[in-house]
Amino acid sequence: MTTARNMKSSFITENPSPFFHYLLSLSPLASLVNSPKKSPRNHKLCTPQNLSLYFLSLILSFTFLGFSILSFLLVSQASSSPCHLSSPSSPFSFPSLKSSEYSPINLVSLLSATSDDEDEPKLSNSVMVPLPVHGVVRNNVSEEEREFWEQPDGLGYKPCLDFSIGYRKASLKISKEKRRFLVVVASGGLNQQRNQIVDAVVIARILGAALVVPVLQVNLIWGDESEFSDIFDVKHFKRTLQADVRVVSSLPSTHLMSRQTIENKIPYDVSPLWIRNRFFRQLNEEGVLVLKGLDSKLSKNLPYDLQKLRCKVAFHALRYAAPIRELGNQLARRMWIEGPFIALHLRLEKDVWVRTGCLTGLGTEHDDIITKVRESQPEYLTGRLNMTYTQRRLAGLCPLNALEMARLLKALGAPGSARIYIAGGEPFGRNKALQPLMAEFPNVVTKEKLAQNGELSQYINKSSALAAIDYIVSMSSDVFVPSHGGNMGRAMQGHRAYVGHRKYIKPNKRSMLPFFDDTSISDAEFRSIMRKLHSKSQGQPEMRANRRDRDVIAYPITECMCKHKTGIF
C-alpha cells in the first residue's frame, strides 16, 4: 500500500503541464517568481486594468488549486484500493496470450522480473512468477478441450499479507535477537524439507529466537548430501525475513560450546503455547535449541499473523539458488514456447510403491521386487497395515499409474496432441511404466529430454535440485495434475492459487476408481462421470476455514489471500 508520504512526493515531482505555466504567469505569485525588479516610481499598482487582471488571476489560481486537490485525492484513493494488483509492474497482471506474442528475449525479461537484489525486499518482487497461461485461440477445438485448458475464476482473491500492529511492534525486538538461537534439522525430500523450514521460521518467531540457516539431513533413500545453500538462495531468505526473525548462517562463537540438547520427540499438532511452555526456559538457560523430526508437528491452526508468516516463507523467502533457478526457467521456456502444456507429478518411483503398500500394475515380476523390499524394510511402510492392496487402492491411498492417468486426462478433455511434462523421479519400470500414457499422449517430455549439452550433469544424484527444477517447470504449466497427494502436490496447489489461480486438477481417486473397473459403462458415460466428479476440483478458490485441519500452504485463502483487505502490492 502506498503511504501518504510517498504519494505526496510523487505528486510534487510530476512535470507541470503547459496549462500550469500559463496560470502561473497570470497569478500574483508570478511577480515573485519570474518578474524582474522594477523601480517603485515607474510601477502603477492600482489601475483598473491591473485590478481586473489581479482578480482574474486569483480566480484562475484557486480553480487550479481545486483541481489539484481533487486529482490528489483521486490518486490517493486509487493507490490505497484493497488488494490492488493491476499496475504494470505487478507480477500477476499477465494476460492469457498466444505463444507467438512472446519472443525468447521477452520471456527472459519476464523471468528476470522475479529477481530483487535491493536491500529492502519487496514482496511483490520476491514471489516466483510463472510464465503466462496460454489462451485457447483455435476455432477447431472441441468444447471439452476448450474447457480443459480454461483457467479457473479466482473470484477476486489476491495475495494479502497485512500483519497486525502488534506483530510489527514485536518484530522490532525479535529481529535483533542475539542471545537465543534455534537450530532445525530438516529431513525427507525437497518439499517435505520446505514444510519443515517454514515451520522452523514460525517456531523461531514464537520463541523470539534467531534462526540458524536450517540443516538439511542426508536423505537415506536418495543419498543426497545437499546443503541449504545448494538448493535455496540464502541471501534472499535472510533479506525477505529480516523484519520477522533474525536469520544467521551459523552459531556465533559464544554459543558453540553451549549445551546442545537435540529435541526430536515432539507430538503432533502442537500449539504456540505448547512450544513456549516446553522450550522457552530451556532456550533462555542454554542459549541454543536444536529441533529434529519437525515434520507436520506444528498445528495447522495458528493465529493469523503466524499463518501469514508461513505463506511469506513458502511463497516469498524460499527462492531456489540462482543456478537451479536459471536452469529451471530455461527448461520452462522450452516447454512454454511451443504452446500450452500439462505438468504431471507422477509418483511412480520405487520408494513410493514400497511406502504406500501398493502394487505397480506392471506385472508379477515388478510387484515381487516391491514386496521383498517392503518385507525387508517394514519401517518404510506408511500405509495402513490392516488393509489389502485392493482396499488401499479403492480408498484413494495409491498413486494413479500411467494407464489410469491417461484415462482420466482423456475423459476430462485433454487432446491427444497435448504436450505433457513429467515431474518426479525415474519411474520404477522405466519406459514400461510410462508406456500406457505415451500410447495416448505421444508428446511426453521429461527434464532429461528437455536439457541440452549436459545441463543436468551437475545434478546427478542430487534429488533435491532435480525436484526443484521440476517445481519451477510445473509452476509455468497451464494445467497441473498430481497422481498422488504428497508434499509437492499440496505445495503446488497453494502456490498456483497464490500466483493467479492457475489450473490444478486434483484427482478424486476414492470416487472415480470404481468406475475405472466397471467395464459395463460406455466411453461417453465414463467421460461424463469424470467431468462431473472433477467439476469443482480444478483450481477454484477453496477456503481453508471449511476444514480447519488444512495446511495454509495448500489453502492460502483467507489468511494469506483476500478480496477486501489491503494487498501486499
Coordinates of C-alpha atoms in Angstrom, one line a residue:
M1 CA 0.0 0.0 0.0
T2 CA 1.4 3.4 -1.0
T3 CA 2.0 5.7 2.0
A4 CA 0.7 9.2 2.1
R5 CA 4.3 10.4 2.2
N6 CA 5.2 8.5 -1.0
M7 CA 2.1 9.8 -2.7
K8 CA 2.9 13.3 -1.8
S9 CA 6.4 13.0 -3.2
S10 CA 5.2 11.5 -6.4
F11 CA 2.6 14.2 -6.8
I12 CA 5.0 17.1 -6.2
T13 CA 7.7 15.8 -8.6
E14 CA 5.3 15.4 -11.6
N15 CA 6.2 17.6 -14.5
P16 CA 3.9 20.7 -14.6
S17 CA 1.8 20.9 -17.7
P18 CA 1.9 24.0 -20.0
F19 CA -1.5 24.9 -18.6
F20 CA 0.0 25.2 -15.2
H21 CA 2.7 27.5 -16.5
Y22 CA 0.1 29.7 -18.2
L23 CA -1.9 30.0 -15.0
L24 CA 1.2 30.8 -13.0
S25 CA 2.1 33.6 -15.4
L26 CA -1.3 35.2 -14.7
S27 CA -1.0 34.7 -10.9
P28 CA 0.3 37.4 -8.5
L29 CA 2.9 34.8 -7.5
A30 CA 4.4 35.3 -10.9
S31 CA 5.8 38.6 -9.8
L32 CA 7.8 36.8 -7.1
V33 CA 9.0 34.0 -9.4
N34 CA 9.5 35.4 -12.9
S35 CA 9.3 39.3 -13.0
P36 CA 12.4 41.4 -12.8
K37 CA 12.6 44.0 -10.2
K38 CA 11.4 47.5 -11.2
S39 CA 11.6 50.9 -9.7
P40 CA 8.6 51.7 -7.5
R41 CA 8.3 55.1 -9.2
N42 CA 7.6 53.6 -12.6
H43 CA 5.2 50.8 -11.3
K44 CA 1.5 51.7 -11.3
L45 CA -0.2 49.3 -9.0
C46 CA -3.9 50.3 -8.7
T47 CA -5.1 50.9 -12.2
P48 CA -8.5 49.4 -13.1
Q49 CA -6.8 47.2 -15.7
N50 CA -4.3 45.8 -13.2
L51 CA -7.0 45.2 -10.6
S52 CA -9.1 43.2 -13.2
L53 CA -6.1 41.1 -14.1
Y54 CA -5.3 40.6 -10.4
F55 CA -8.8 39.3 -9.6
L56 CA -9.0 37.2 -12.7
S57 CA -5.6 35.5 -11.9
L58 CA -6.8 34.9 -8.3
I59 CA -9.9 33.1 -9.6
L60 CA -7.9 31.0 -12.0
S61 CA -5.3 30.2 -9.4
F62 CA -7.9 28.9 -6.9
T63 CA -9.6 27.0 -9.7
F64 CA -6.3 25.3 -10.5
L65 CA -5.7 24.6 -6.8
G66 CA -9.1 23.0 -6.5
F67 CA -8.4 20.7 -9.5
S68 CA -5.0 19.8 -8.0
I69 CA -6.5 18.8 -4.6
L70 CA -9.2 16.8 -6.4
S71 CA -6.6 15.0 -8.5
F72 CA -4.5 14.3 -5.4
L73 CA -7.5 12.8 -3.6
L74 CA -8.3 10.5 -6.6
V75 CA -4.7 9.4 -6.8
S76 CA -4.7 8.6 -3.1
Q77 CA -7.9 6.7 -3.3
A78 CA -6.7 4.6 -6.3
S79 CA -3.4 3.7 -4.8
S80 CA -4.9 2.6 -1.5
S81 CA -7.6 0.3 -3.1
P82 CA -7.7 -3.1 -1.5
C83 CA -5.6 -5.9 -2.9
H84 CA -4.6 -3.8 -5.9
L85 CA -2.5 -5.8 -8.3
S86 CA -3.3 -4.4 -11.7
S87 CA -0.3 -2.0 -12.0
P88 CA 2.0 -2.7 -15.0
S89 CA 4.8 -3.8 -12.6
S90 CA 2.6 -6.4 -10.9
P91 CA 3.9 -9.9 -11.4
F92 CA 0.3 -11.1 -11.5
S93 CA -1.0 -8.9 -14.4
F94 CA -0.1 -11.3 -17.2
P95 CA -2.9 -11.9 -19.7
S96 CA -3.6 -15.1 -21.5
L97 CA -1.6 -14.9 -24.7
K98 CA -0.6 -16.8 -27.8
S99 CA 2.9 -18.2 -27.6
S100 CA 3.8 -16.2 -30.7
E101 CA 3.4 -13.0 -28.8
Y102 CA 6.4 -13.7 -26.7
S103 CA 9.9 -13.9 -28.1
P104 CA 12.7 -15.6 -26.2
I105 CA 14.1 -12.2 -25.3
N106 CA 10.7 -11.1 -23.8
L107 CA 10.5 -14.3 -21.9
V108 CA 13.9 -13.7 -20.3
S109 CA 12.8 -10.2 -19.2
L110 CA 9.6 -11.7 -17.7
L111 CA 11.5 -14.2 -15.7
S112 CA 14.2 -11.7 -14.6
A113 CA 11.4 -9.7 -13.0
T114 CA 11.4 -12.2 -10.2
S115 CA 14.8 -11.1 -9.0
D116 CA 15.1 -8.5 -6.3
D117 CA 18.6 -7.5 -5.2
E118 CA 17.7 -4.4 -3.3
D119 CA 18.5 -4.1 0.4
E120 CA 14.8 -3.6 1.2
P121 CA 12.9 -6.6 -0.1
K122 CA 9.6 -6.0 -1.9
L123 CA 7.2 -8.9 -1.5
S124 CA 5.7 -8.2 -5.0
N125 CA 9.2 -8.9 -6.5
S126 CA 10.2 -11.9 -4.3
V127 CA 7.4 -14.3 -5.3
M128 CA 8.1 -16.8 -8.0
V129 CA 6.5 -15.6 -11.2
P130 CA 5.4 -18.3 -13.7
L131 CA 5.1 -17.7 -17.4
P132 CA 1.7 -16.6 -18.5
V133 CA -1.0 -19.1 -19.3
H134 CA -1.8 -19.6 -23.0
G135 CA -5.2 -18.6 -24.3
V136 CA -7.1 -21.1 -26.4
V137 CA -7.4 -19.3 -29.7
R138 CA -8.0 -22.0 -32.2
N139 CA -11.5 -22.4 -33.6
N140 CA -11.3 -26.1 -34.4
V141 CA -11.2 -27.3 -30.8
S142 CA -14.0 -29.2 -29.1
E143 CA -15.9 -27.8 -26.2
E144 CA -14.4 -30.4 -23.9
E145 CA -10.8 -29.4 -25.0
R146 CA -11.6 -25.7 -24.5
E147 CA -12.9 -26.4 -21.0
F148 CA -9.8 -28.4 -20.2
W149 CA -7.4 -25.5 -21.0
E150 CA -9.7 -22.9 -19.4
Q151 CA -8.4 -21.3 -16.3
P152 CA -10.5 -21.1 -13.0
D153 CA -12.1 -17.9 -11.8
G154 CA -10.1 -16.6 -8.8
L155 CA -13.2 -14.7 -7.5
G156 CA -11.0 -11.7 -6.8
Y157 CA -8.8 -13.4 -4.2
K158 CA -5.2 -12.0 -4.3
P159 CA -2.2 -12.1 -2.0
C160 CA -2.7 -10.1 1.2
L161 CA 0.0 -10.3 3.9
D162 CA -1.1 -7.5 6.2
F163 CA 0.5 -8.2 9.5
S164 CA -1.1 -6.7 12.6
I165 CA 0.3 -3.7 14.5
G166 CA 1.1 -5.9 17.5
Y167 CA 3.1 -8.3 15.3
R168 CA 5.1 -5.4 13.7
K169 CA 5.9 -3.9 17.1
A170 CA 7.2 -7.2 18.5
S171 CA 9.3 -7.5 15.3
L172 CA 11.5 -4.6 16.4
K173 CA 12.9 -6.7 19.2
I174 CA 12.7 -10.2 17.7
S175 CA 14.5 -9.3 14.5
K176 CA 17.6 -8.1 16.6
E177 CA 17.8 -11.2 18.9
K178 CA 21.4 -12.2 19.6
R179 CA 21.2 -14.4 22.7
R180 CA 18.8 -17.2 21.8
F181 CA 19.3 -19.4 18.7
L182 CA 17.2 -22.1 17.1
V183 CA 18.8 -24.9 15.0
V184 CA 16.4 -27.1 13.0
V185 CA 17.4 -30.3 11.1
A186 CA 15.0 -30.8 8.2
S187 CA 14.6 -34.4 6.8
G188 CA 12.9 -36.1 3.8
G189 CA 12.6 -35.0 0.2
L190 CA 12.7 -31.4 -1.0
N191 CA 9.1 -30.5 -0.5
Q192 CA 9.0 -32.2 2.9
Q193 CA 12.0 -30.2 3.9
R194 CA 10.3 -27.0 2.6
N195 CA 7.5 -27.6 5.0
Q196 CA 9.9 -28.1 8.0
I197 CA 11.8 -24.9 7.1
V198 CA 8.5 -22.9 7.0
D199 CA 7.6 -24.2 10.5
A200 CA 11.2 -23.6 11.7
V201 CA 10.8 -19.9 10.9
V202 CA 7.4 -19.8 12.7
I203 CA 8.8 -21.6 15.8
A204 CA 11.8 -19.1 15.9
R205 CA 9.2 -16.3 15.8
I206 CA 7.1 -17.9 18.6
L207 CA 10.2 -18.3 20.8
G208 CA 11.7 -14.9 19.9
A209 CA 14.9 -16.6 18.8
A210 CA 17.3 -16.1 16.0
L211 CA 17.2 -18.9 13.4
V212 CA 20.3 -20.6 12.2
V213 CA 20.1 -21.4 8.5
P214 CA 18.4 -24.9 8.6
V215 CA 20.4 -28.1 8.3
L216 CA 19.3 -30.5 5.6
Q217 CA 19.7 -34.0 6.7
V218 CA 21.2 -36.5 4.3
N219 CA 18.4 -38.3 2.6
L220 CA 18.6 -42.1 3.3
I221 CA 16.7 -43.1 0.2
W222 CA 18.5 -41.0 -2.4
G223 CA 21.7 -40.3 -0.6
D224 CA 21.5 -36.5 -1.4
E225 CA 24.0 -34.6 0.7
S226 CA 22.9 -31.1 -0.5
E227 CA 23.1 -28.2 2.0
F228 CA 20.6 -25.4 2.3
S229 CA 22.8 -23.0 0.2
D230 CA 23.0 -25.6 -2.6
I231 CA 19.2 -25.6 -3.0
F232 CA 18.0 -22.2 -1.8
D233 CA 19.1 -18.6 -2.1
V234 CA 20.4 -17.9 1.4
K235 CA 20.9 -14.1 1.0
H236 CA 17.3 -13.8 -0.3
F237 CA 16.0 -16.0 2.5
K238 CA 17.6 -13.7 5.2
R239 CA 16.6 -10.5 3.5
T240 CA 13.0 -11.4 3.0
L241 CA 12.6 -12.4 6.6
Q242 CA 14.6 -9.7 8.2
A243 CA 11.5 -8.0 9.6
D244 CA 10.2 -11.2 11.1
V245 CA 13.1 -13.2 12.5
R246 CA 16.9 -12.8 12.6
V247 CA 18.5 -15.5 10.4
V248 CA 22.2 -16.2 10.7
S249 CA 24.4 -18.6 8.7
S250 CA 25.9 -20.3 11.8
L251 CA 26.1 -20.2 15.6
P252 CA 28.2 -17.4 17.0
S253 CA 31.5 -18.4 18.7
T254 CA 29.9 -17.5 22.1
H255 CA 27.4 -20.3 21.7
L256 CA 29.5 -23.1 20.0
M257 CA 30.3 -24.6 23.4
S258 CA 26.8 -24.3 24.8
R259 CA 24.9 -27.4 25.8
Q260 CA 23.0 -28.5 22.7
T261 CA 20.3 -31.0 23.5
I262 CA 18.6 -32.4 20.4
E263 CA 14.8 -32.4 20.8
N264 CA 13.2 -35.0 18.5
K265 CA 10.2 -36.2 20.4
I266 CA 7.6 -33.5 19.6
P267 CA 4.0 -34.6 19.5
Y268 CA 1.7 -33.8 16.6
D269 CA -0.5 -30.7 16.4
V270 CA 1.4 -28.6 19.0
S271 CA 0.3 -25.0 19.6
P272 CA 2.4 -21.9 20.1
L273 CA 1.6 -22.1 23.8
W274 CA 2.9 -25.6 24.0
I275 CA 6.1 -24.5 22.2
R276 CA 6.7 -21.7 24.6
N277 CA 5.9 -23.7 27.7
R278 CA 8.1 -26.6 26.6
F279 CA 11.2 -24.8 25.2
F280 CA 11.3 -21.1 26.3
R281 CA 13.0 -21.7 29.6
Q282 CA 15.4 -24.2 28.2
L283 CA 16.3 -21.8 25.4
N284 CA 16.9 -19.0 27.8
E285 CA 19.2 -21.1 30.0
E286 CA 21.2 -22.9 27.3
G287 CA 21.1 -20.2 24.6
V288 CA 20.7 -22.9 21.8
L289 CA 17.8 -25.2 21.0
V290 CA 18.1 -28.0 18.4
L291 CA 14.9 -29.4 16.9
K292 CA 14.7 -32.5 14.8
G293 CA 11.8 -34.5 13.4
L294 CA 9.6 -31.4 13.0
D295 CA 7.6 -32.7 10.0
S296 CA 3.9 -31.8 10.4
K297 CA 4.3 -31.4 14.1
L298 CA 3.2 -27.7 14.4
S299 CA -0.5 -27.1 14.4
K300 CA -2.2 -26.2 11.2
N301 CA -4.4 -23.8 13.1
L302 CA -2.3 -20.8 14.2
P303 CA -3.1 -17.1 14.8
Y304 CA -3.5 -15.1 11.6
D305 CA -0.1 -13.4 11.8
L306 CA 1.7 -16.8 12.1
Q307 CA -0.3 -18.2 9.2
K308 CA 0.7 -15.2 7.1
L309 CA 4.3 -15.8 8.1
R310 CA 4.0 -19.3 6.8
C311 CA 2.9 -18.0 3.5
K312 CA 5.7 -15.4 3.4
V313 CA 8.3 -18.1 3.9
A314 CA 6.8 -20.6 1.5
F315 CA 5.9 -18.3 -1.4
H316 CA 8.5 -15.5 -1.0
A317 CA 11.5 -16.4 1.1
L318 CA 12.2 -19.9 -0.2
R319 CA 13.6 -19.0 -3.5
Y320 CA 15.8 -21.5 -5.2
A321 CA 19.5 -20.9 -5.7
A322 CA 20.5 -19.0 -8.8
P323 CA 21.9 -22.0 -10.8
I324 CA 18.8 -24.1 -10.2
R325 CA 16.5 -21.1 -10.9
E326 CA 18.2 -20.3 -14.2
L327 CA 18.2 -23.9 -15.4
G328 CA 14.6 -24.4 -14.3
N329 CA 13.5 -21.2 -16.0
Q330 CA 15.3 -22.3 -19.2
L331 CA 13.5 -25.6 -19.3
A332 CA 10.2 -23.9 -18.6
R333 CA 10.7 -21.6 -21.5
R334 CA 11.5 -24.5 -23.8
M335 CA 8.2 -26.2 -22.8
W336 CA 6.2 -22.9 -22.8
I337 CA 7.3 -21.5 -26.2
E338 CA 5.6 -24.3 -28.1
G339 CA 2.2 -23.7 -26.6
P340 CA 0.1 -24.9 -23.6
F341 CA 1.3 -27.9 -21.7
I342 CA 0.3 -30.1 -18.8
A343 CA 2.6 -30.9 -15.9
L344 CA 2.0 -34.3 -14.3
H345 CA 3.6 -35.2 -11.0
L346 CA 3.7 -39.0 -11.4
R347 CA 4.6 -40.8 -8.2
L348 CA 5.9 -44.0 -9.8
E349 CA 9.3 -44.2 -8.1
K350 CA 10.3 -47.4 -6.4
D351 CA 10.2 -46.0 -2.9
V352 CA 6.6 -44.7 -3.4
W353 CA 5.4 -48.2 -4.1
V354 CA 7.3 -49.5 -1.1
R355 CA 6.0 -46.9 1.3
T356 CA 2.3 -46.9 0.2
G357 CA 2.0 -50.7 0.2
C358 CA 0.5 -50.6 -3.3
L359 CA 1.1 -52.7 -6.5
T360 CA 2.7 -51.2 -9.6
G361 CA 0.3 -52.7 -12.2
L362 CA 3.4 -53.7 -14.2
G363 CA 3.0 -57.4 -13.6
T364 CA 4.1 -60.1 -11.1
E365 CA 7.9 -59.6 -11.7
H366 CA 7.9 -56.0 -10.6
D367 CA 5.4 -56.5 -7.8
D368 CA 7.5 -59.2 -6.3
I369 CA 10.5 -56.9 -6.2
I370 CA 8.5 -54.2 -4.3
T371 CA 7.1 -56.8 -1.9
K372 CA 10.5 -58.2 -1.0
V373 CA 11.9 -54.7 -0.3
R374 CA 8.9 -53.9 1.8
E375 CA 9.2 -57.1 3.8
S376 CA 12.9 -56.4 4.5
Q377 CA 12.3 -52.8 5.5
P378 CA 8.9 -52.6 7.1
E379 CA 9.7 -49.3 8.7
Y380 CA 9.2 -47.6 5.3
L381 CA 5.6 -48.6 5.0
T382 CA 3.4 -45.6 5.7
G383 CA 0.1 -47.1 4.6
R384 CA -2.4 -48.8 6.9
L385 CA -1.1 -52.2 7.8
N386 CA -4.6 -53.8 8.2
M387 CA -5.6 -53.1 4.6
T388 CA -5.2 -55.2 1.4
Y389 CA -3.8 -53.7 -1.8
T390 CA -7.3 -53.5 -3.2
Q391 CA -8.7 -51.8 -0.2
R392 CA -5.8 -49.3 -0.2
R393 CA -6.5 -48.5 -3.9
L394 CA -10.2 -48.0 -3.6
A395 CA -9.6 -45.8 -0.5
G396 CA -7.5 -43.5 -2.7
L397 CA -4.2 -44.3 -0.9
C398 CA -2.3 -45.5 -4.0
P399 CA -0.9 -43.3 -6.8
L400 CA -2.6 -43.4 -10.2
N401 CA -0.5 -45.4 -12.6
A402 CA 0.2 -44.3 -16.1
L403 CA -2.8 -46.1 -17.6
E404 CA -5.2 -44.6 -15.0
M405 CA -3.8 -41.1 -15.5
A406 CA -4.2 -41.4 -19.3
R407 CA -7.8 -42.4 -19.0
L408 CA -8.5 -39.5 -16.6
L409 CA -6.9 -36.9 -18.9
K410 CA -8.8 -38.1 -21.9
A411 CA -12.1 -38.1 -20.1
L412 CA -11.5 -34.5 -18.9
G413 CA -10.9 -33.3 -22.5
A414 CA -7.1 -33.3 -22.9
P415 CA -6.4 -33.6 -26.6
G416 CA -4.1 -36.4 -27.7
S417 CA -1.7 -33.8 -29.1
A418 CA -1.3 -32.2 -25.7
R419 CA 2.3 -31.8 -24.6
I420 CA 3.0 -33.3 -21.2
Y421 CA 5.9 -32.6 -18.8
I422 CA 6.6 -35.4 -16.3
A423 CA 7.7 -34.2 -12.9
G424 CA 9.2 -36.7 -10.5
G425 CA 12.0 -39.2 -10.2
E426 CA 12.7 -42.1 -12.6
P427 CA 9.7 -44.4 -12.6
F428 CA 10.1 -48.0 -11.4
G429 CA 10.0 -50.0 -14.6
R430 CA 11.3 -47.0 -16.7
N431 CA 9.7 -46.9 -20.1
K432 CA 7.4 -49.8 -19.4
A433 CA 5.8 -47.8 -16.6
L434 CA 5.1 -44.8 -18.9
Q435 CA 4.0 -46.8 -22.0
P436 CA 0.2 -46.6 -21.4
L437 CA 0.4 -42.8 -21.1
M438 CA 2.7 -42.4 -24.1
A439 CA 0.3 -44.5 -26.2
E440 CA -2.5 -42.0 -25.7
F441 CA -0.3 -38.8 -25.5
P442 CA 2.9 -39.2 -27.6
N443 CA 4.3 -35.8 -26.7
V444 CA 5.6 -36.7 -23.3
V445 CA 8.7 -34.8 -22.1
T446 CA 10.9 -35.1 -19.1
K447 CA 13.6 -32.7 -17.8
E448 CA 16.2 -35.2 -19.1
K449 CA 14.8 -34.8 -22.7
L450 CA 14.5 -31.0 -22.4
A451 CA 18.0 -30.5 -21.1
Q452 CA 20.8 -29.9 -23.6
N453 CA 24.6 -30.3 -23.6
G454 CA 24.9 -31.9 -20.2
E455 CA 22.9 -29.2 -18.4
L456 CA 21.7 -31.7 -15.8
S457 CA 25.1 -33.4 -15.3
Q458 CA 26.0 -31.3 -12.3
Y459 CA 22.8 -32.6 -10.5
I460 CA 23.3 -36.3 -11.0
N461 CA 22.4 -37.9 -7.6
K462 CA 21.1 -34.6 -6.4
S463 CA 17.5 -35.4 -6.0
S464 CA 16.6 -32.1 -4.2
A465 CA 18.0 -30.0 -7.0
L466 CA 16.1 -32.1 -9.6
A467 CA 12.9 -31.8 -7.6
A468 CA 13.4 -28.0 -7.5
I469 CA 13.7 -27.9 -11.3
D470 CA 10.5 -29.9 -11.6
Y471 CA 8.9 -27.4 -9.3
I472 CA 9.9 -24.5 -11.4
V473 CA 8.8 -26.0 -14.7
S474 CA 5.5 -27.3 -13.2
M475 CA 4.6 -23.8 -12.0
S476 CA 4.6 -22.5 -15.5
S477 CA 2.3 -25.3 -16.9
D478 CA -1.2 -24.4 -18.0
V479 CA -2.6 -27.4 -16.1
F480 CA -1.0 -29.3 -13.2
V481 CA -2.2 -32.8 -12.1
P482 CA -0.7 -34.9 -9.3
S483 CA -1.1 -38.7 -9.4
H484 CA -0.9 -38.9 -5.6
G485 CA -1.3 -36.4 -2.8
G486 CA 2.0 -35.7 -1.1
N487 CA 4.0 -32.6 -0.3
M488 CA 4.7 -31.4 -3.8
G489 CA 1.0 -31.7 -4.7
R490 CA 0.0 -29.6 -1.7
A491 CA 2.7 -27.1 -2.3
M492 CA 1.8 -26.7 -6.0
Q493 CA -1.9 -26.4 -5.1
G494 CA -1.3 -23.4 -2.8
H495 CA 1.5 -21.8 -4.8
R496 CA -0.6 -21.9 -8.1
A497 CA -3.5 -20.3 -6.3
Y498 CA -1.2 -17.6 -4.8
V499 CA 0.2 -16.5 -8.2
G500 CA -3.1 -16.3 -10.0
H501 CA -5.3 -19.4 -9.6
R502 CA -3.7 -21.5 -12.3
K503 CA -5.5 -24.7 -13.1
Y504 CA -4.8 -27.5 -10.7
I505 CA -6.8 -30.8 -11.1
K506 CA -7.0 -32.9 -8.0
P507 CA -7.9 -36.5 -8.9
N508 CA -10.9 -37.7 -6.9
K509 CA -9.5 -41.2 -6.6
R510 CA -11.9 -42.5 -4.0
S511 CA -14.9 -41.7 -6.1
M512 CA -13.6 -42.4 -9.6
L513 CA -11.7 -45.7 -9.3
P514 CA -14.8 -47.9 -9.0
F515 CA -15.8 -46.6 -12.5
F516 CA -12.4 -47.4 -13.8
D517 CA -13.1 -51.1 -13.1
D518 CA -16.6 -51.1 -14.4
T519 CA -16.5 -52.4 -18.0
S520 CA -20.3 -52.0 -18.5
I521 CA -20.3 -48.2 -18.9
S522 CA -19.7 -46.6 -22.3
D523 CA -16.8 -44.2 -23.1
A524 CA -19.2 -41.3 -23.3
E525 CA -20.8 -42.1 -20.0
F526 CA -17.3 -42.5 -18.4
R527 CA -16.3 -39.1 -19.7
S528 CA -19.5 -37.5 -18.3
I529 CA -18.9 -39.1 -14.9
M530 CA -15.3 -38.0 -14.7
R531 CA -16.1 -34.4 -15.7
K532 CA -18.9 -34.3 -13.1
L533 CA -16.7 -35.7 -10.3
H534 CA -13.9 -33.1 -11.0
S535 CA -16.1 -30.1 -11.9
K536 CA -15.2 -28.4 -8.5
S537 CA -11.6 -29.6 -8.1
Q538 CA -9.8 -27.8 -10.8
G539 CA -8.2 -24.9 -9.0
Q540 CA -11.2 -22.8 -8.0
P541 CA -10.6 -20.9 -4.7
E542 CA -11.1 -23.2 -1.7
M543 CA -11.4 -21.7 1.8
R544 CA -9.2 -23.2 4.5
A545 CA -11.8 -22.3 7.1
N546 CA -14.1 -25.0 5.7
R547 CA -11.8 -27.6 7.1
R548 CA -9.5 -26.3 9.9
D549 CA -7.0 -29.2 9.6
R550 CA -6.0 -28.0 6.2
D551 CA -2.5 -26.6 5.7
V552 CA -2.5 -22.9 4.9
I553 CA 0.3 -23.5 2.3
A554 CA -2.1 -25.6 0.3
Y555 CA -5.1 -23.4 1.1
P556 CA -3.9 -19.8 1.5
I557 CA -7.5 -18.3 1.4
T558 CA -8.4 -16.4 3.6
E559 CA -5.4 -16.0 5.9
C560 CA -3.0 -15.1 3.0
M561 CA -5.3 -14.0 0.2
C562 CA -8.2 -11.6 0.4
K563 CA -10.8 -9.6 -1.5
H564 CA -11.3 -6.5 0.6
K565 CA -8.2 -6.1 2.8
T566 CA -5.1 -4.1 1.9
G567 CA -3.0 -6.1 -0.5
I568 CA 0.8 -6.6 -0.4
F569 CA 1.4 -5.0 -3.7

